[in-house]
PDB file of C-alpha atoms in Angstrom:
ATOM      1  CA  UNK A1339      22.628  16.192  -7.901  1.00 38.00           C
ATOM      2  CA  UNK A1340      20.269  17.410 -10.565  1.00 40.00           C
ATOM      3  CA  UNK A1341      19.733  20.493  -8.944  1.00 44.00           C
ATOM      4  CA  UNK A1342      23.474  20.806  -8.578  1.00 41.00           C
ATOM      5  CA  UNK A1343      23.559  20.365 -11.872  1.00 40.00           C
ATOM      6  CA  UNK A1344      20.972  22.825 -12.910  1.00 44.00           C
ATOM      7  CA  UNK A1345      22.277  25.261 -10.702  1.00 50.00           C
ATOM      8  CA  UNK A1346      25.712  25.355 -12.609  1.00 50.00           C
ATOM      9  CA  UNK A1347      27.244  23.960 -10.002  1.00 50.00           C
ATOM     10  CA  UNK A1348      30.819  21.971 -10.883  1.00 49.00           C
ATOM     11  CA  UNK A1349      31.359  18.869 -10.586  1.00 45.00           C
ATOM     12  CA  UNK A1350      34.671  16.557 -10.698  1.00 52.00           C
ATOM     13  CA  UNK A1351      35.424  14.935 -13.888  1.00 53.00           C
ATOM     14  CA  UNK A1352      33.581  11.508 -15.122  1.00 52.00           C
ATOM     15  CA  UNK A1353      30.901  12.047 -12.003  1.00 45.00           C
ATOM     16  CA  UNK A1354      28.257  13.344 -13.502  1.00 44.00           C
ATOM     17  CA  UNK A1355      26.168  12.824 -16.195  1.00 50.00           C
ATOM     18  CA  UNK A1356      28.802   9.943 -16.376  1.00 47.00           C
ATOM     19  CA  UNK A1357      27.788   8.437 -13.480  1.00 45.00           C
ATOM     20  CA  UNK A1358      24.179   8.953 -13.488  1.00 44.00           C
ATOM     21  CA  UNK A1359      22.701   5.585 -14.206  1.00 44.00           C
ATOM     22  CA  UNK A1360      25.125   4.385 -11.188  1.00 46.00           C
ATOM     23  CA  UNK A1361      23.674   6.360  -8.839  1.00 42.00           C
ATOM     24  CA  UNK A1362      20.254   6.386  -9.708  1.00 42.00           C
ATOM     25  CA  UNK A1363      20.746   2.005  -9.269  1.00 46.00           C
ATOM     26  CA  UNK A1364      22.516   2.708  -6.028  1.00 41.00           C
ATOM     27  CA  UNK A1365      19.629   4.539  -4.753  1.00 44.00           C
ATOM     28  CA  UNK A1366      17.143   2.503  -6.229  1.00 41.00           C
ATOM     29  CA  UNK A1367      18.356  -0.590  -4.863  1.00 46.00           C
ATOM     30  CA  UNK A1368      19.177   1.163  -1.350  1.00 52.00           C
ATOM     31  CA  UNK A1369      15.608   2.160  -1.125  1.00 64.00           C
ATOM     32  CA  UNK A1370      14.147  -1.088  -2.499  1.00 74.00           C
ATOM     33  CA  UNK A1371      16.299  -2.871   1.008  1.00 83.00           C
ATOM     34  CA  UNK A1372      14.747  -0.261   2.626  1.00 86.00           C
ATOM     35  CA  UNK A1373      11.094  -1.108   1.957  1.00 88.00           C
ATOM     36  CA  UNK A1374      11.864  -4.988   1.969  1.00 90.00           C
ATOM     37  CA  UNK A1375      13.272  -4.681   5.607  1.00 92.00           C
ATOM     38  CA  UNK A1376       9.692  -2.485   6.912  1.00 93.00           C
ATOM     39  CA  UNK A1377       8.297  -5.005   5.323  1.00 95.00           C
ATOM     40  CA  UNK A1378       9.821  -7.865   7.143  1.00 95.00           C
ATOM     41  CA  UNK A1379       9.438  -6.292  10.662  1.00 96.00           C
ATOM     42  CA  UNK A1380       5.560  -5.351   9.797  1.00 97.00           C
ATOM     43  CA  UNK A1381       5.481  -9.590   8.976  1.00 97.00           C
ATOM     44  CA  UNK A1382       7.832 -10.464  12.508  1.00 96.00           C
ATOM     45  CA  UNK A1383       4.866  -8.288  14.399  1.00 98.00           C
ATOM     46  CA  UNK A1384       1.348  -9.021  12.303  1.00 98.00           C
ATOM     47  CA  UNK A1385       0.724 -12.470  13.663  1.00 96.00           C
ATOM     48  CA  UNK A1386       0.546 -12.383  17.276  1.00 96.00           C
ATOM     49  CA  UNK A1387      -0.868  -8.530  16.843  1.00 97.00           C
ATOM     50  CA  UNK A1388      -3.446  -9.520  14.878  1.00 98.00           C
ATOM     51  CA  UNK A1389      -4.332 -12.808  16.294  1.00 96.00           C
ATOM     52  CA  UNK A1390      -3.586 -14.286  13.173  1.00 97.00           C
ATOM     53  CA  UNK A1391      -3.100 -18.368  15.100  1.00 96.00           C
ATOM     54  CA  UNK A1392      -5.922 -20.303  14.069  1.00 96.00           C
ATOM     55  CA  UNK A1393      -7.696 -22.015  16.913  1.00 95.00           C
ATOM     56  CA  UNK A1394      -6.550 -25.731  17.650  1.00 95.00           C
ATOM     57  CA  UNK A1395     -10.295 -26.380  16.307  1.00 96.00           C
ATOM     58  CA  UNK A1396      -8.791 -25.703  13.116  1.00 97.00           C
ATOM     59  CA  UNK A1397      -7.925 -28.875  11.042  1.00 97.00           C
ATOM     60  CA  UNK A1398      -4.299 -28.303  10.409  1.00 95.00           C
ATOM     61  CA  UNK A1399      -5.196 -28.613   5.846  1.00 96.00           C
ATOM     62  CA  UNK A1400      -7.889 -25.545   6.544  1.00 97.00           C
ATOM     63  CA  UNK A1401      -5.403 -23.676   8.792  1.00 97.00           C
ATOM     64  CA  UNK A1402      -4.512 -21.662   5.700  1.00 97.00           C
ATOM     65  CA  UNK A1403      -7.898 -21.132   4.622  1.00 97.00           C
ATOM     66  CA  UNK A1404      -8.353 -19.235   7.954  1.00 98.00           C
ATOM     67  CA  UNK A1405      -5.840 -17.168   7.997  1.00 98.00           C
ATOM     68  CA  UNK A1406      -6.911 -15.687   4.275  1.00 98.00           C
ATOM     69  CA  UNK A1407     -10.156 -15.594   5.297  1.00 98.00           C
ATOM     70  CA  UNK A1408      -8.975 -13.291   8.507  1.00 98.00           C
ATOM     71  CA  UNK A1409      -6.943 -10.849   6.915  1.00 98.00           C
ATOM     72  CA  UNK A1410      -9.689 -10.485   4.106  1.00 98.00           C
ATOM     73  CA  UNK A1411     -11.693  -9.550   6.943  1.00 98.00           C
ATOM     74  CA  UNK A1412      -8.836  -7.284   8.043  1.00 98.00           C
ATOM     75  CA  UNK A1413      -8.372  -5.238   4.962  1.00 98.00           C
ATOM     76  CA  UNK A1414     -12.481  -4.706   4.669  1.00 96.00           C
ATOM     77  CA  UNK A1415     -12.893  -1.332   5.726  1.00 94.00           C
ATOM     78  CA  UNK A1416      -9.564  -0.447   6.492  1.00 96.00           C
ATOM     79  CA  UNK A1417     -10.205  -2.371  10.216  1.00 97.00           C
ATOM     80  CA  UNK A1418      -6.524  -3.382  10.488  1.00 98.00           C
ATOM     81  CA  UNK A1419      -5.893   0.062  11.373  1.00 98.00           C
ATOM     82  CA  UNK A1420      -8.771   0.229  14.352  1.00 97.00           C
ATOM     83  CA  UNK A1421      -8.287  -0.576  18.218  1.00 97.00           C
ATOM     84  CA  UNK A1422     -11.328  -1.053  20.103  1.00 96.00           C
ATOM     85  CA  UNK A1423     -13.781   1.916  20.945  1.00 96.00           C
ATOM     86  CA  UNK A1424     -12.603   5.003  23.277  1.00 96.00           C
ATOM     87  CA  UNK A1425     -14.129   5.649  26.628  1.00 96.00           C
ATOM     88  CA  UNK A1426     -17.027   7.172  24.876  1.00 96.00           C
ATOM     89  CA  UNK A1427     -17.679   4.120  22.132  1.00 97.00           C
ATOM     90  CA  UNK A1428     -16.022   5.695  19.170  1.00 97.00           C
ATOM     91  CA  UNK A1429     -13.762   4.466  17.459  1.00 97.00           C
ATOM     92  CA  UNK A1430     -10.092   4.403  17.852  1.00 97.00           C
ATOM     93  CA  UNK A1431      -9.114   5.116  14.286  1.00 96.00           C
ATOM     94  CA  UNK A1432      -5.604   4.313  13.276  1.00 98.00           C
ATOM     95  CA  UNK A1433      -4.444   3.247  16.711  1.00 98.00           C
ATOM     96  CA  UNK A1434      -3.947  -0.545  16.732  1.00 98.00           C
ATOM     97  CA  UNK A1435      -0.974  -1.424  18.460  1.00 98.00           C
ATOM     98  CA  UNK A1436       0.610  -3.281  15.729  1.00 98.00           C
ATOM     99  CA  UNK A1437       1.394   0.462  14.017  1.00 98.00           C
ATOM    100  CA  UNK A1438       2.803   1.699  17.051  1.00 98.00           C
ATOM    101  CA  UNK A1439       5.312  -1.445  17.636  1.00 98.00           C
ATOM    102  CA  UNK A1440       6.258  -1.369  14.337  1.00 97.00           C
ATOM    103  CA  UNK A1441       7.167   2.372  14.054  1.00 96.00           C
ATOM    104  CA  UNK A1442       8.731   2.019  16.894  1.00 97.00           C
ATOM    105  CA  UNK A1443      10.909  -1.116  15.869  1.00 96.00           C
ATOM    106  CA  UNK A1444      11.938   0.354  13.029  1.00 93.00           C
ATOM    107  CA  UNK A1445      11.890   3.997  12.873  1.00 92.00           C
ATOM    108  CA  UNK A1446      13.620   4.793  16.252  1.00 94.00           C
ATOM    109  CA  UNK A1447      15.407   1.007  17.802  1.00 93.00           C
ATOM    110  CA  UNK A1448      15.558  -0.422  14.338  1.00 87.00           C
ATOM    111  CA  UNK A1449      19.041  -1.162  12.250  1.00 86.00           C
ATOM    112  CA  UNK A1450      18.386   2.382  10.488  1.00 82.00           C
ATOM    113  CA  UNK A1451      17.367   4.692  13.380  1.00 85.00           C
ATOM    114  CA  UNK A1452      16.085   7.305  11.359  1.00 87.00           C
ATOM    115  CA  UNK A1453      14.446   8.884  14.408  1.00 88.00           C
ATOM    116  CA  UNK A1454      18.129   9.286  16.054  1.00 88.00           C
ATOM    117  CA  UNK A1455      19.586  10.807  12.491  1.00 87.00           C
ATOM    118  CA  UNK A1456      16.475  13.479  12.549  1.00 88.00           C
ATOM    119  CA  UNK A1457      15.525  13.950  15.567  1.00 89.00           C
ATOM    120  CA  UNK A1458      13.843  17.210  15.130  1.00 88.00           C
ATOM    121  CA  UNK A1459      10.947  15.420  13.180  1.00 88.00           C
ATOM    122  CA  UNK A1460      10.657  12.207  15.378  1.00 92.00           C
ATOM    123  CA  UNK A1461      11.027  13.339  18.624  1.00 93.00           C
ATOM    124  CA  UNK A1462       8.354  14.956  20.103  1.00 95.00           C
ATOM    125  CA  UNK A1463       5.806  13.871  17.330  1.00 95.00           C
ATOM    126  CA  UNK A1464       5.885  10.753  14.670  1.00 96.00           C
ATOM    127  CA  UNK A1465       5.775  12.209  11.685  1.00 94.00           C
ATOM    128  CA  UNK A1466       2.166  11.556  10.041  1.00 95.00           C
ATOM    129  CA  UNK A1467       4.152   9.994   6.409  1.00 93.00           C
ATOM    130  CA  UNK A1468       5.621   7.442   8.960  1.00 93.00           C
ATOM    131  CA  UNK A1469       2.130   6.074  10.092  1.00 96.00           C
ATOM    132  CA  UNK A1470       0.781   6.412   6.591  1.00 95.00           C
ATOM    133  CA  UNK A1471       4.003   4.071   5.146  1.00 94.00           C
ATOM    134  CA  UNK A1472       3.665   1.676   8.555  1.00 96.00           C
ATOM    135  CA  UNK A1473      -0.147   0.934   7.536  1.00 97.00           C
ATOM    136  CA  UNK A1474       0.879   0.276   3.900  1.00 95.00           C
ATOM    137  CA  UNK A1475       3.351  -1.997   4.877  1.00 96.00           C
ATOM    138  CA  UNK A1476       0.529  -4.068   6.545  1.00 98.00           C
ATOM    139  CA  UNK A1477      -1.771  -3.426   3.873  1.00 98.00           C
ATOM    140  CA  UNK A1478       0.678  -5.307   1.700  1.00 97.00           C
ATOM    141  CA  UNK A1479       1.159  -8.084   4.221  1.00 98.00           C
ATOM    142  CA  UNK A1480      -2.865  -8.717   4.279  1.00 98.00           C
ATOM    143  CA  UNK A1481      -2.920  -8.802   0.820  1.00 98.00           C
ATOM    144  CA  UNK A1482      -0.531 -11.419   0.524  1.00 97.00           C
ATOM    145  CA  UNK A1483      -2.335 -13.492   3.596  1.00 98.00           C
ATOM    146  CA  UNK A1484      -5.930 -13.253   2.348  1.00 97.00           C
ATOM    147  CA  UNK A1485      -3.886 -15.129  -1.027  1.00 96.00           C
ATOM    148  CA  UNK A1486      -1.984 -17.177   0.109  1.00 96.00           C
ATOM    149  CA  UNK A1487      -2.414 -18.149   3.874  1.00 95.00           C
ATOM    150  CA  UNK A1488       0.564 -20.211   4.403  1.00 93.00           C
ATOM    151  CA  UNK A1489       2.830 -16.674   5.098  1.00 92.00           C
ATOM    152  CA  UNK A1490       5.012 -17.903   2.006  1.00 90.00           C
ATOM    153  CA  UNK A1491       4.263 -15.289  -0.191  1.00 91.00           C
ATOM    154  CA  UNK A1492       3.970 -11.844  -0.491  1.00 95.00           C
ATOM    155  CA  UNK A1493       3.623  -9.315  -2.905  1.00 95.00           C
ATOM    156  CA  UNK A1494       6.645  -6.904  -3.706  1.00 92.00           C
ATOM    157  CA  UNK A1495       6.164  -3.961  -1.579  1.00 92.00           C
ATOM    158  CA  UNK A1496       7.438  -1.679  -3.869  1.00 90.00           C
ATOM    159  CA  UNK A1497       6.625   2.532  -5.084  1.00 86.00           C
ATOM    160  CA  UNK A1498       4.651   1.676  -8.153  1.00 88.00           C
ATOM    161  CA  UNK A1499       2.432  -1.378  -6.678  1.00 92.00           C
ATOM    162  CA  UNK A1500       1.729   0.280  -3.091  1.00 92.00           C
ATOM    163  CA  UNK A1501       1.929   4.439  -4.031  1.00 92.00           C
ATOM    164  CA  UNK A1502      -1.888   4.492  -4.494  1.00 94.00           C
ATOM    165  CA  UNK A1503      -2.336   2.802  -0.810  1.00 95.00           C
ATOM    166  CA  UNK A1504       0.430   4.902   0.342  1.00 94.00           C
ATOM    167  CA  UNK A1505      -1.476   7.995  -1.173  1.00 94.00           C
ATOM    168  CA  UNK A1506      -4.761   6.984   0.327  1.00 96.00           C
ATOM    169  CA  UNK A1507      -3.696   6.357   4.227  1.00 96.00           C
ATOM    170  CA  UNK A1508      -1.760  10.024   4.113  1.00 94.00           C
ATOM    171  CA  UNK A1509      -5.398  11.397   3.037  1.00 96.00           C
ATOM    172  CA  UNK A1510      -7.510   9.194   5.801  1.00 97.00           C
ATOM    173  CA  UNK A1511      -4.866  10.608   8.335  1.00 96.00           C
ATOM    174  CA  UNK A1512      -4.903  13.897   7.360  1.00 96.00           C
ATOM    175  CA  UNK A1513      -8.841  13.406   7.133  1.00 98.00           C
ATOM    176  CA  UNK A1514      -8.509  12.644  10.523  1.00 98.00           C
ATOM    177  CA  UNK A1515      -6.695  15.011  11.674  1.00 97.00           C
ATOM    178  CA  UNK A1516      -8.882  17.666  10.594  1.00 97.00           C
ATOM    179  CA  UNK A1517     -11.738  16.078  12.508  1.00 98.00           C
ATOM    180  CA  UNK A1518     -13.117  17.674  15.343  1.00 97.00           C
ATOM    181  CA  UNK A1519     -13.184  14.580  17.908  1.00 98.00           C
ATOM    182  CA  UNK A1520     -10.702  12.057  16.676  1.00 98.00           C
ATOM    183  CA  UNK A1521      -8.265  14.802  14.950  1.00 97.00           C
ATOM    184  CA  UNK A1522      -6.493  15.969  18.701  1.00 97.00           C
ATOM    185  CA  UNK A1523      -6.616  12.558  19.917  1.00 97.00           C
ATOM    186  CA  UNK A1524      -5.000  11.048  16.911  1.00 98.00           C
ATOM    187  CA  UNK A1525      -2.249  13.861  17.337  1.00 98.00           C
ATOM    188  CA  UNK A1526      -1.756  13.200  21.087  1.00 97.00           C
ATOM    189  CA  UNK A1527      -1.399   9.548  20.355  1.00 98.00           C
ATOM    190  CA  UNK A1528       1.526  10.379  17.733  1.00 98.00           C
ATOM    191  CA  UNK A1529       2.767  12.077  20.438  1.00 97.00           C
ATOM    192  CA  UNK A1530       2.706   9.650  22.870  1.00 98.00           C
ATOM    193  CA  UNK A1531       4.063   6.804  20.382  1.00 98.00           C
ATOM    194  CA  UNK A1532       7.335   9.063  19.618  1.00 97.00           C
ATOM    195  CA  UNK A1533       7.719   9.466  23.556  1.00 97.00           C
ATOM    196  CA  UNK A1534       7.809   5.602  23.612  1.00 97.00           C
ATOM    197  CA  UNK A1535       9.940   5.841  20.496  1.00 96.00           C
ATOM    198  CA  UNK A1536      12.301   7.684  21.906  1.00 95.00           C
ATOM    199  CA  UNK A1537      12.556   6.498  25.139  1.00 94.00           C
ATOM    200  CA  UNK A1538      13.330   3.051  23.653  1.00 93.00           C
ATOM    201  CA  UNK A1539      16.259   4.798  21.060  1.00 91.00           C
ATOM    202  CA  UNK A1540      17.946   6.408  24.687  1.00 89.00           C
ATOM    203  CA  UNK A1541      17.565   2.704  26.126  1.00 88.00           C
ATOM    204  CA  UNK A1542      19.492   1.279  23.287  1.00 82.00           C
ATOM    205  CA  UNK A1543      22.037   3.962  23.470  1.00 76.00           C
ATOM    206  CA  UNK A1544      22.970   2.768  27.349  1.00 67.00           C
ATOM    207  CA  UNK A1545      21.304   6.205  28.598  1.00 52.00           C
ATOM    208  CA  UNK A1546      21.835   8.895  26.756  1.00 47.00           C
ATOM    209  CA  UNK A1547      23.641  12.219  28.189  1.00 50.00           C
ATOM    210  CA  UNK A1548      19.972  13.836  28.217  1.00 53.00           C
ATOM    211  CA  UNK A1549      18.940  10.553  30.638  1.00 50.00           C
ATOM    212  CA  UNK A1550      22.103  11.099  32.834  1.00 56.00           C
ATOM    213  CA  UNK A1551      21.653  14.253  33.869  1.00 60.00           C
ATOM    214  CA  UNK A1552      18.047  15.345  34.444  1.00 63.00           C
ATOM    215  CA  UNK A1553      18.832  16.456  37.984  1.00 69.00           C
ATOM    216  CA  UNK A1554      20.382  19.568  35.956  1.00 70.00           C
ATOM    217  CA  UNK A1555      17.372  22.293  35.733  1.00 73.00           C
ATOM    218  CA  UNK A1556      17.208  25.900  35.719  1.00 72.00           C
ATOM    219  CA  UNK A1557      14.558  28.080  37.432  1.00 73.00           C
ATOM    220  CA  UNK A1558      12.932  30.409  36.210  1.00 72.00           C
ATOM    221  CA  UNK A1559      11.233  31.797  39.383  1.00 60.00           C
TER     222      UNK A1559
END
């Protein structure tokens, strides 16, 4: 709308600047839900991804204790973002399952299906701000754990408290990336998690026309 505006573009009477604070809210808010519900799903997935039960050795009065004490460990060093070693004992930078399910819950099977609106950018590849928001969105959740163990509490996952994080996992991807051994396998594994994406998002549509008719080909002999 500013650029509209800027552009000397017209606009119908009372919308705009009338309106401006109203829409700026609207967004605000809209974006704010938006956050809040990543958020949630990253919470409905962390536990059981992360092994975040305490043993039964655990008296049930330290059982919080553990659990801040294991996602301090988590956010040391970034590890929440690891998975094992490869086949050749390095490590398997930002490939922990718990990203993957959770893109995949909510970019492409989730209430807001962005994948299915834009399919040109989630298709084939996830795009690489996805990942970087995904692993904020944890990063947020382990902060609240390693203060408050009891899952009660969590900070507000919101632009100005999480931008810097947000900021720094874009750069360690793109770091990555650019990295002769774990750059193409960190692109064909954003590969393969928008295949699974996707292949859930048709499932939820009851086969899409694409699934129905792959017996269709052309040759091009």
């Amino acid at each position: 709308l500013v650029a509209w505006d800027k552009s000397g573009k017209q606009f119908e009477a009372g919308v705009w600047p009338e309106q401006q604070y109203n829409m700026t809210r609207l967004l605000y808010d809209d974006l704010s839900t938006w956050r809040s519900d990543l958020k949630k799903t990253a919470i409905s997935i962390a536990p059981l991804s992360y092994s975040l039960f305490p043993p039964s050795s655990v008296p049930p009065q330290q059982r919080a204790t553990w659990i801040e004490s294991a996602a301090g460990d988590l956010l040391k060093g970034g590890s929440f973002l690891w998975f094992g070693t490869d086949e050749n004992g390095r490590t398997r930078n930002l490939a922990h399952p718990a990203l993957r399910d959770t893109c995949v819950a909510f970019f492409y099977t989730g209430p807001y299906r962005v994948a299915r609106r834009q399919p040109d950018h989630f298709r084939t590849q996830l795009p690489i701000s996805c990942l970087a928001l995904v692993a904020t969105a944890f990063h947020c959740i382990f902060d609240g754990l390693e203060k408050n163990g009891t899952g009660k509490c969590y900070p507000n996952f919101s632009s100005k408290d999480y931008s810097p994080v947000y900021r720094k996992m874009l750069q360690i991807i793109k770091d990555t990336l650019k990295n002769e051994y774990h750059g193409p396998r960190l692109l064909a594994q954003l590969r393969e998690w928008a295949e699974v994406g996707w292949a859930e998002n048709i499932k939820l549509d009851g086969s899409a026309a694409e699934a129905r008719h792959d017996h269709l080909q052309v040759i091009l002999d």
